[in-house]
Coordinates of C-alpha atoms and ligand atoms in Angstrom, one line a residue:
X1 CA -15.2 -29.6 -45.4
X2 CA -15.2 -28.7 -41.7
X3 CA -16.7 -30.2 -39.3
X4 CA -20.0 -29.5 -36.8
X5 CA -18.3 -27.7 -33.4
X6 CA -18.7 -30.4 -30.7
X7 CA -19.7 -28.9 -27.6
X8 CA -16.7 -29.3 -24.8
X9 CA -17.7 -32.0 -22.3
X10 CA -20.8 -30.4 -19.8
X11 CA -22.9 -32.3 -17.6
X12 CA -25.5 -33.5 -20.2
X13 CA -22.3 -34.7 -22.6
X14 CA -23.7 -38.6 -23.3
X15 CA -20.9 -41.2 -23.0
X16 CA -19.7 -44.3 -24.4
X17 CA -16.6 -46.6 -23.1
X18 CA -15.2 -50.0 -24.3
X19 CA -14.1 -52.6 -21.5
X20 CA -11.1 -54.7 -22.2
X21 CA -8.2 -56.2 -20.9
X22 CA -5.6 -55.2 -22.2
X23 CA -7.0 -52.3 -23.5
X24 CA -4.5 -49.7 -23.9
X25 CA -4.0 -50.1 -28.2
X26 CA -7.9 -50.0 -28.5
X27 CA -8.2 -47.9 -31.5
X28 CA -12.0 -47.4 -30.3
X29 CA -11.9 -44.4 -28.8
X30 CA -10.8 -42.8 -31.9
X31 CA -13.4 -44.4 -34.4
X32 CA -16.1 -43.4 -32.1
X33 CA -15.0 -40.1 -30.9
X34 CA -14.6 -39.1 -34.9
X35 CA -17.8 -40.2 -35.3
X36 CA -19.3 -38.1 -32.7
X37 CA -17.5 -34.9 -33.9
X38 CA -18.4 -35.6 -37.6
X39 CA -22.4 -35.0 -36.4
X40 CA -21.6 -32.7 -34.3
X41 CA -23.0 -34.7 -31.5
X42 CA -22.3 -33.9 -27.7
X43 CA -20.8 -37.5 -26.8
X44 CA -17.8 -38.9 -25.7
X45 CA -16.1 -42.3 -25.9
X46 CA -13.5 -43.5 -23.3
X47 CA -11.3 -46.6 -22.7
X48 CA -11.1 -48.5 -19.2
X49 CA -9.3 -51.4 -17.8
X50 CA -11.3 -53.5 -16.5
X51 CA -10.8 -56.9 -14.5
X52 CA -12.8 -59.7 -15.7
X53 CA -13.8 -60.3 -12.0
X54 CA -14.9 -56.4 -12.0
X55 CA -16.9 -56.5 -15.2
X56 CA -20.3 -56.8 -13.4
X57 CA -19.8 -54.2 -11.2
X58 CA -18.4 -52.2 -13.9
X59 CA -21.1 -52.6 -15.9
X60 CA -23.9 -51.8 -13.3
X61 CA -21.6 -48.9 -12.7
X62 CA -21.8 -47.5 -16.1
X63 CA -25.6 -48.0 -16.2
X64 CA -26.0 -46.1 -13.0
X65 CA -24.2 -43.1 -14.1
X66 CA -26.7 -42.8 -17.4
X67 CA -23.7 -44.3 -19.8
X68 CA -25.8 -44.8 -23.1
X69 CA -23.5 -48.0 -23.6
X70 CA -20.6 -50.0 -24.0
X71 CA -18.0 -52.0 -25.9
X72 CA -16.8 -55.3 -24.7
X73 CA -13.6 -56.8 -25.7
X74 CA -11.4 -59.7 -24.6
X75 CA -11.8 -61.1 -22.7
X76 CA -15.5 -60.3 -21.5
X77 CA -17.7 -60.9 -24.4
X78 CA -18.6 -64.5 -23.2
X79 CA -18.9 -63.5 -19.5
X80 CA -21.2 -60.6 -20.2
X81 CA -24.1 -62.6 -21.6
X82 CA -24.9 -63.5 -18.3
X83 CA -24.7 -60.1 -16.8
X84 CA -26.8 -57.9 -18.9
X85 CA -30.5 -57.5 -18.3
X86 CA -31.9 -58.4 -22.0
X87 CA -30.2 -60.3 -24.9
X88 CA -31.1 -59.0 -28.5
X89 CA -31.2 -61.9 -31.3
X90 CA -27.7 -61.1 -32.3
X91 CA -26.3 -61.8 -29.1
X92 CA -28.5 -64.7 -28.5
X93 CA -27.1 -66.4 -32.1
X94 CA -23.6 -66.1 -31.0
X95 CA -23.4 -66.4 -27.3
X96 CA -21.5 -63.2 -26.6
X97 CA -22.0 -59.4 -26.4
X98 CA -19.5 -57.0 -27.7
X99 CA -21.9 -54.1 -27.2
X100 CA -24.2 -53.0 -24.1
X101 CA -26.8 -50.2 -25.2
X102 CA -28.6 -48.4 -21.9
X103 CA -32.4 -47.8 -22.6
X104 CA -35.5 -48.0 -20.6
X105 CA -36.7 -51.3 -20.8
X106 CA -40.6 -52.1 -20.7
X107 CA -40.9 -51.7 -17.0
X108 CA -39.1 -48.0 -17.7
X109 CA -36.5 -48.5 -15.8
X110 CA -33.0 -48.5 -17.8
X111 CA -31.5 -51.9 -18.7
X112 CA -28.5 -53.2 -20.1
X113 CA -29.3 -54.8 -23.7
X114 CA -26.6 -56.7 -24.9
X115 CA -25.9 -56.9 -28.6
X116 CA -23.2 -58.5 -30.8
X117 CA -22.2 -56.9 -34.0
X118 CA -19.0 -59.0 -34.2
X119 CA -20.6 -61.3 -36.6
X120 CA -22.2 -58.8 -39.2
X121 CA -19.3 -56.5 -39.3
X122 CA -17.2 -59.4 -40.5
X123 CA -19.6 -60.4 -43.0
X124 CA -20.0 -56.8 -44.5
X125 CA -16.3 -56.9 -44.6
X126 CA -15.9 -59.4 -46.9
X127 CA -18.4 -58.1 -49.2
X128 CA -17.1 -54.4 -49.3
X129 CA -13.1 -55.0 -49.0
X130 CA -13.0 -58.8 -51.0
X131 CA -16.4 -58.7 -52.7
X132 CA -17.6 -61.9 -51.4
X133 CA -20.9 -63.3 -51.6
X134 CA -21.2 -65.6 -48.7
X135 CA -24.1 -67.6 -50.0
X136 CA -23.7 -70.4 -52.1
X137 CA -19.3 -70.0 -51.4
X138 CA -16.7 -72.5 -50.1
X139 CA -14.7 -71.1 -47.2
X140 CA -11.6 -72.4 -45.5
X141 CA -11.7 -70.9 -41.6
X142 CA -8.4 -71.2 -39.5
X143 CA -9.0 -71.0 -35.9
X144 CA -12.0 -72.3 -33.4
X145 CA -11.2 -70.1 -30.9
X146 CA -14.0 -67.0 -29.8
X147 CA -13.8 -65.1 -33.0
X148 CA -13.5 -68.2 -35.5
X149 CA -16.8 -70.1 -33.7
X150 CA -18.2 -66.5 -34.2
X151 CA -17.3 -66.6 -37.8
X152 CA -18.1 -70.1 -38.7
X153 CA -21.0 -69.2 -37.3
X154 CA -22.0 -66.5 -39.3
X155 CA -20.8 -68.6 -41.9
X156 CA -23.4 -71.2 -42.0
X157 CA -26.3 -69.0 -41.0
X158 CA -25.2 -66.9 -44.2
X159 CA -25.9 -69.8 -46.0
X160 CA -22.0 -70.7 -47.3
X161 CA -22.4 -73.9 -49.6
X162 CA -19.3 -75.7 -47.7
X163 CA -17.1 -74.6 -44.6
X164 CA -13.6 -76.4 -43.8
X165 CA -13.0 -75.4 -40.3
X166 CA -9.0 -76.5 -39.3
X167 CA -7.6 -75.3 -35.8
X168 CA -4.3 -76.2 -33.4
X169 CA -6.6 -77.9 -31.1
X170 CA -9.0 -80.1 -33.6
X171 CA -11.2 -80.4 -30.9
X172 CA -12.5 -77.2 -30.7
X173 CA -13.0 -77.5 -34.6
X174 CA -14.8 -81.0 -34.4
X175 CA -17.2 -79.4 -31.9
X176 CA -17.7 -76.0 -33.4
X177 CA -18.7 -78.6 -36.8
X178 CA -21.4 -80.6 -34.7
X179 CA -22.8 -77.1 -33.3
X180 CA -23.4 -75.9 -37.4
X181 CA -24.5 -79.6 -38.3
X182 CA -27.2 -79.1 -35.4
X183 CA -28.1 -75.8 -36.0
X184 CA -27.5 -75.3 -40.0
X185 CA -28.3 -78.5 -41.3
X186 CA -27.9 -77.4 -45.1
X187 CA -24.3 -76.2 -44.4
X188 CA -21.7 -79.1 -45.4
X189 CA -18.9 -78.6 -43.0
X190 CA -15.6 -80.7 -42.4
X191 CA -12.7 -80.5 -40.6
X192 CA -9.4 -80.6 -42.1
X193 CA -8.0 -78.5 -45.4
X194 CA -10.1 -78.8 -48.6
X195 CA -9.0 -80.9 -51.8
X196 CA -10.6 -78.9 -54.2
X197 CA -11.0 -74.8 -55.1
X198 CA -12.2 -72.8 -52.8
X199 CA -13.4 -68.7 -52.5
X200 CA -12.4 -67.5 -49.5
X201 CA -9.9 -68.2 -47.0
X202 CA -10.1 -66.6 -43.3
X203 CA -7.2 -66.6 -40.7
X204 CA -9.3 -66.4 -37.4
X205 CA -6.1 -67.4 -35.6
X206 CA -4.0 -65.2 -33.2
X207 CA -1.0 -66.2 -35.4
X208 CA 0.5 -63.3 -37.6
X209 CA 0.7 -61.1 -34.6
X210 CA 3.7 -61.3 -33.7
X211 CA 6.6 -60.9 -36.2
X212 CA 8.2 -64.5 -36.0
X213 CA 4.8 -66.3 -35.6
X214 CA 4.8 -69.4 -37.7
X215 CA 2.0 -69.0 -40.8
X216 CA -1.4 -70.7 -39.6
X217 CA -1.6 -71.8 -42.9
X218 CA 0.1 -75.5 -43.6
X219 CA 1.6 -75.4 -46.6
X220 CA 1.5 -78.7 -47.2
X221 CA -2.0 -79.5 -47.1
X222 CA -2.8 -76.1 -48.7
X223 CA -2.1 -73.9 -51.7
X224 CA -2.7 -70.1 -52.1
X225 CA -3.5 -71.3 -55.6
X226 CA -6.7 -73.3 -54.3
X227 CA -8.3 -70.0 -53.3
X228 CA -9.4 -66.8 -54.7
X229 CA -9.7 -64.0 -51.3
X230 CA -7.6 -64.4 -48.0
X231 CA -8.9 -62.3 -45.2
X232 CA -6.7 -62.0 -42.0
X233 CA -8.9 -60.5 -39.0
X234 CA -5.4 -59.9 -37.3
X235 CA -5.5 -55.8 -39.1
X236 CA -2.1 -54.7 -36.4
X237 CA 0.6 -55.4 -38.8
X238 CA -1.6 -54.3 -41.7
X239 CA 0.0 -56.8 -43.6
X240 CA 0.8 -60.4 -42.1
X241 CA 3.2 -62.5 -43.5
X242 CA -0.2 -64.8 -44.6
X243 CA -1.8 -61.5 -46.6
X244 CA 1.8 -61.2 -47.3
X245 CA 2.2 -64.4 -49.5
X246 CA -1.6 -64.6 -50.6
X247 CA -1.2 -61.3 -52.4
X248 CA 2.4 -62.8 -53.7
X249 CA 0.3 -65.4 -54.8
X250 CA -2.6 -63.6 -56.8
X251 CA -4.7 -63.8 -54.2
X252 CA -7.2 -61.1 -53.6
X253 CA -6.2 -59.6 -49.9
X254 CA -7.5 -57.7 -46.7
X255 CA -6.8 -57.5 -43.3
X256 CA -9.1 -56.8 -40.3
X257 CA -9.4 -53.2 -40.0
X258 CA -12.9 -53.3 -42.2
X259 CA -14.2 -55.9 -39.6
X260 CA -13.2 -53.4 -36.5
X261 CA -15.3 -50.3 -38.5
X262 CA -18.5 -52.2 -39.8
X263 CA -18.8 -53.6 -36.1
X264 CA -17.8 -50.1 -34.3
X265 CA -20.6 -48.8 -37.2
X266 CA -23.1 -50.8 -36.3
X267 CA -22.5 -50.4 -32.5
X268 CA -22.7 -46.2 -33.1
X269 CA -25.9 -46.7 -35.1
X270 CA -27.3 -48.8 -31.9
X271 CA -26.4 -46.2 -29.5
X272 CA -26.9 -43.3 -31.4
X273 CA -29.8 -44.2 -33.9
X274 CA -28.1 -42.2 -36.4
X275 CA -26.5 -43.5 -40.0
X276 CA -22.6 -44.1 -38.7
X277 CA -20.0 -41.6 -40.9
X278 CA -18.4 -44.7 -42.2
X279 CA -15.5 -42.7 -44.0
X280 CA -14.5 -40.1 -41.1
X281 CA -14.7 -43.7 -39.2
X282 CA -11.8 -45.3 -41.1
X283 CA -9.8 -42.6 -41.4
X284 CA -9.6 -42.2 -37.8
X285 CA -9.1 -45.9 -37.3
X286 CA -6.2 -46.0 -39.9
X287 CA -4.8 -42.4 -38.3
X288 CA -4.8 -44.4 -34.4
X289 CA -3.2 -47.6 -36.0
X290 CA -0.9 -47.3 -38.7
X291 CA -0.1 -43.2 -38.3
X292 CA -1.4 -42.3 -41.7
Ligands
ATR301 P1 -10.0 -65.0 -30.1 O1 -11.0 -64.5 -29.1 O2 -9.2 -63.9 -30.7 O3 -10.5 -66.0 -31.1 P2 -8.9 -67.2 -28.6 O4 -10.3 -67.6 -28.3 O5 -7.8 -67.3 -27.6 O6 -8.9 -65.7 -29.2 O7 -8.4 -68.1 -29.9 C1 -7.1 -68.0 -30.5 C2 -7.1 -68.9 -31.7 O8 -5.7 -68.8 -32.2 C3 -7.4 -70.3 -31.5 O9 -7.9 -70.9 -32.6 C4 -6.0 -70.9 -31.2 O10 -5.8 -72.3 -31.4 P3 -6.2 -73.3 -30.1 O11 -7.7 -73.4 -30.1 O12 -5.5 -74.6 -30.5 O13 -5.6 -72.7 -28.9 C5 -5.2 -70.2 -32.2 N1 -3.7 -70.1 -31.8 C6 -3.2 -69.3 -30.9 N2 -1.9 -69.5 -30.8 C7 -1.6 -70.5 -31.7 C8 -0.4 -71.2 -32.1 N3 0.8 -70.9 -31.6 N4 -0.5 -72.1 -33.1 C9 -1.7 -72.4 -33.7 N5 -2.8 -71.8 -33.3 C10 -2.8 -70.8 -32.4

């Protein structure tokens, strides 16, 4: 099927840039600008380095030129929420802002609303690539770092019947447990590895990244056989040594990538307030990071 032309870039072209730093392997560019050509819409999406002591400036620089928004990756998403002019709810629940949309705000003038779609995209990634039904489920999450306080986050509000939360520095897991035993009282949540059967198991960690990281799984506290799904958010290799061993296993596997397009979906659907071209949207994404 071809495609709708997209006009070349002219002065009423809309555009659409992720912060980050590093950003230079963003495959963002690529999901979005697919997207924009699949409806034939006159928008671009571009990639900039940006300093986390620039971000505000940078920010109040892309509003000023008429941007209609943003991505935020590491390592602004935390600073941001203090630097955009309105929160919505999802940004509010999790404390950061991965995505900036400009619009008029009551008083007319344009604002930056800051959104997060982090949270959901994960969530709709487990139910499409592992078929996981949050509610009522027993999840293991590695890591308490941004991503796993978003996820064990999500996690609770999503109703999950009991949450295991284990990190390098149990600290960060102890207080992520009092935050979800404060703010989802239902939610039985422990740190440490679970005893018993469990559905899901989520690697929120930065280990797996690198080709001789250690596993952020220990072994010895913790059987592939005690779970049914692994997901690893780490999708760049597409297949850690963790997804590696779970699949080995009989586990049922995915990495990240799913996460990346349900989040970069939802963020075009903000901007755009059209239905995101999920498919040309993961082709492209695949295409950018594994070459095929
Ligand atoms: P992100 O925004 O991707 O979550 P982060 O906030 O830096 O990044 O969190 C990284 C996570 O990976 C943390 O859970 C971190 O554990 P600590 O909280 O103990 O730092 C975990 N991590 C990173 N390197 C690790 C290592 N070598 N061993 C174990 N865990 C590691």
């Amino acid at each position: 099927m071809s495609q709708p032309a997209q006009p070349a870039i002219n002065a009423a072209t809309r555009l659409c840039a992720v912060y980050g730093s590093p950003i230079a392997h963003s495959a963002s560019p690529a999901m979005h600008n697919a997207a924009f050509a699949a409806l034939g819409l006159d928008w671009r999406y571009l990639a900039f380095e940006v300093d986390p002591k620039n971000l505000r400036t940078a920010i109040l620089g892309a509003k000023a030129m008429g941007f209609a928004g943003l991505n935020l990756t590491v390592p602004h998403k935390l600073l941001a929420v203090d630097m955009v002019d309105a929160l919505d709810d999802s940004a509010k629940k999790w404390g950061a802002v991965n995505t900036i949309k400009f619009e008029a705000g009551p008083d007319g003038k344009i604002r930056a609303f800051g959104f997060n779609t982090d949270a959901e995209g994960l969530a709709v990634s487990l139910e499409q690539d592992l078929d996981i039904e949050l509610a009522g489920s027993q999840v293991l999450l590695l890591g308490a770092g941004g991503a796993g306080r978003t996820a064990a986050l999500k996690f609770a509000e999503a109703g999950v019947e009991e949450l295991f939360l284990v990190n390098r520095t149990a600290s960060k897991a102890e207080e992520i447990a009092v935050e979800i035993s404060e703010r989802y009282a239902h939610v039985k949540v422990a740190v440490g590895y679970p005893k018993t059967k469990i559905d899901l198991l989520v690697n929120a960690t930065s280990l797996g990244l690198k080709p001789d990281d250690a596993s952020p799984l220990d072994g010895k506290y913790f059987s592939f056989a005690q779970t049914r799904a692994v997901y690893d958010m780490i999708y760049r290799p597409a297949e850690t040594k963790l997804l590696a061993a779970a699949k080995a296993a009989g586990c049922k596997t995915a990495n990240g990538l799913g996460m990346l397009l349900w989040q970069g979906a939802r963020a075009f659907v903000i901007w755009t307030g059209k239905p995101a071209p999920v498919d040309v949207m993961r082709r492209a994404l695949e295409q950018n990071i594994y070459g095929h």
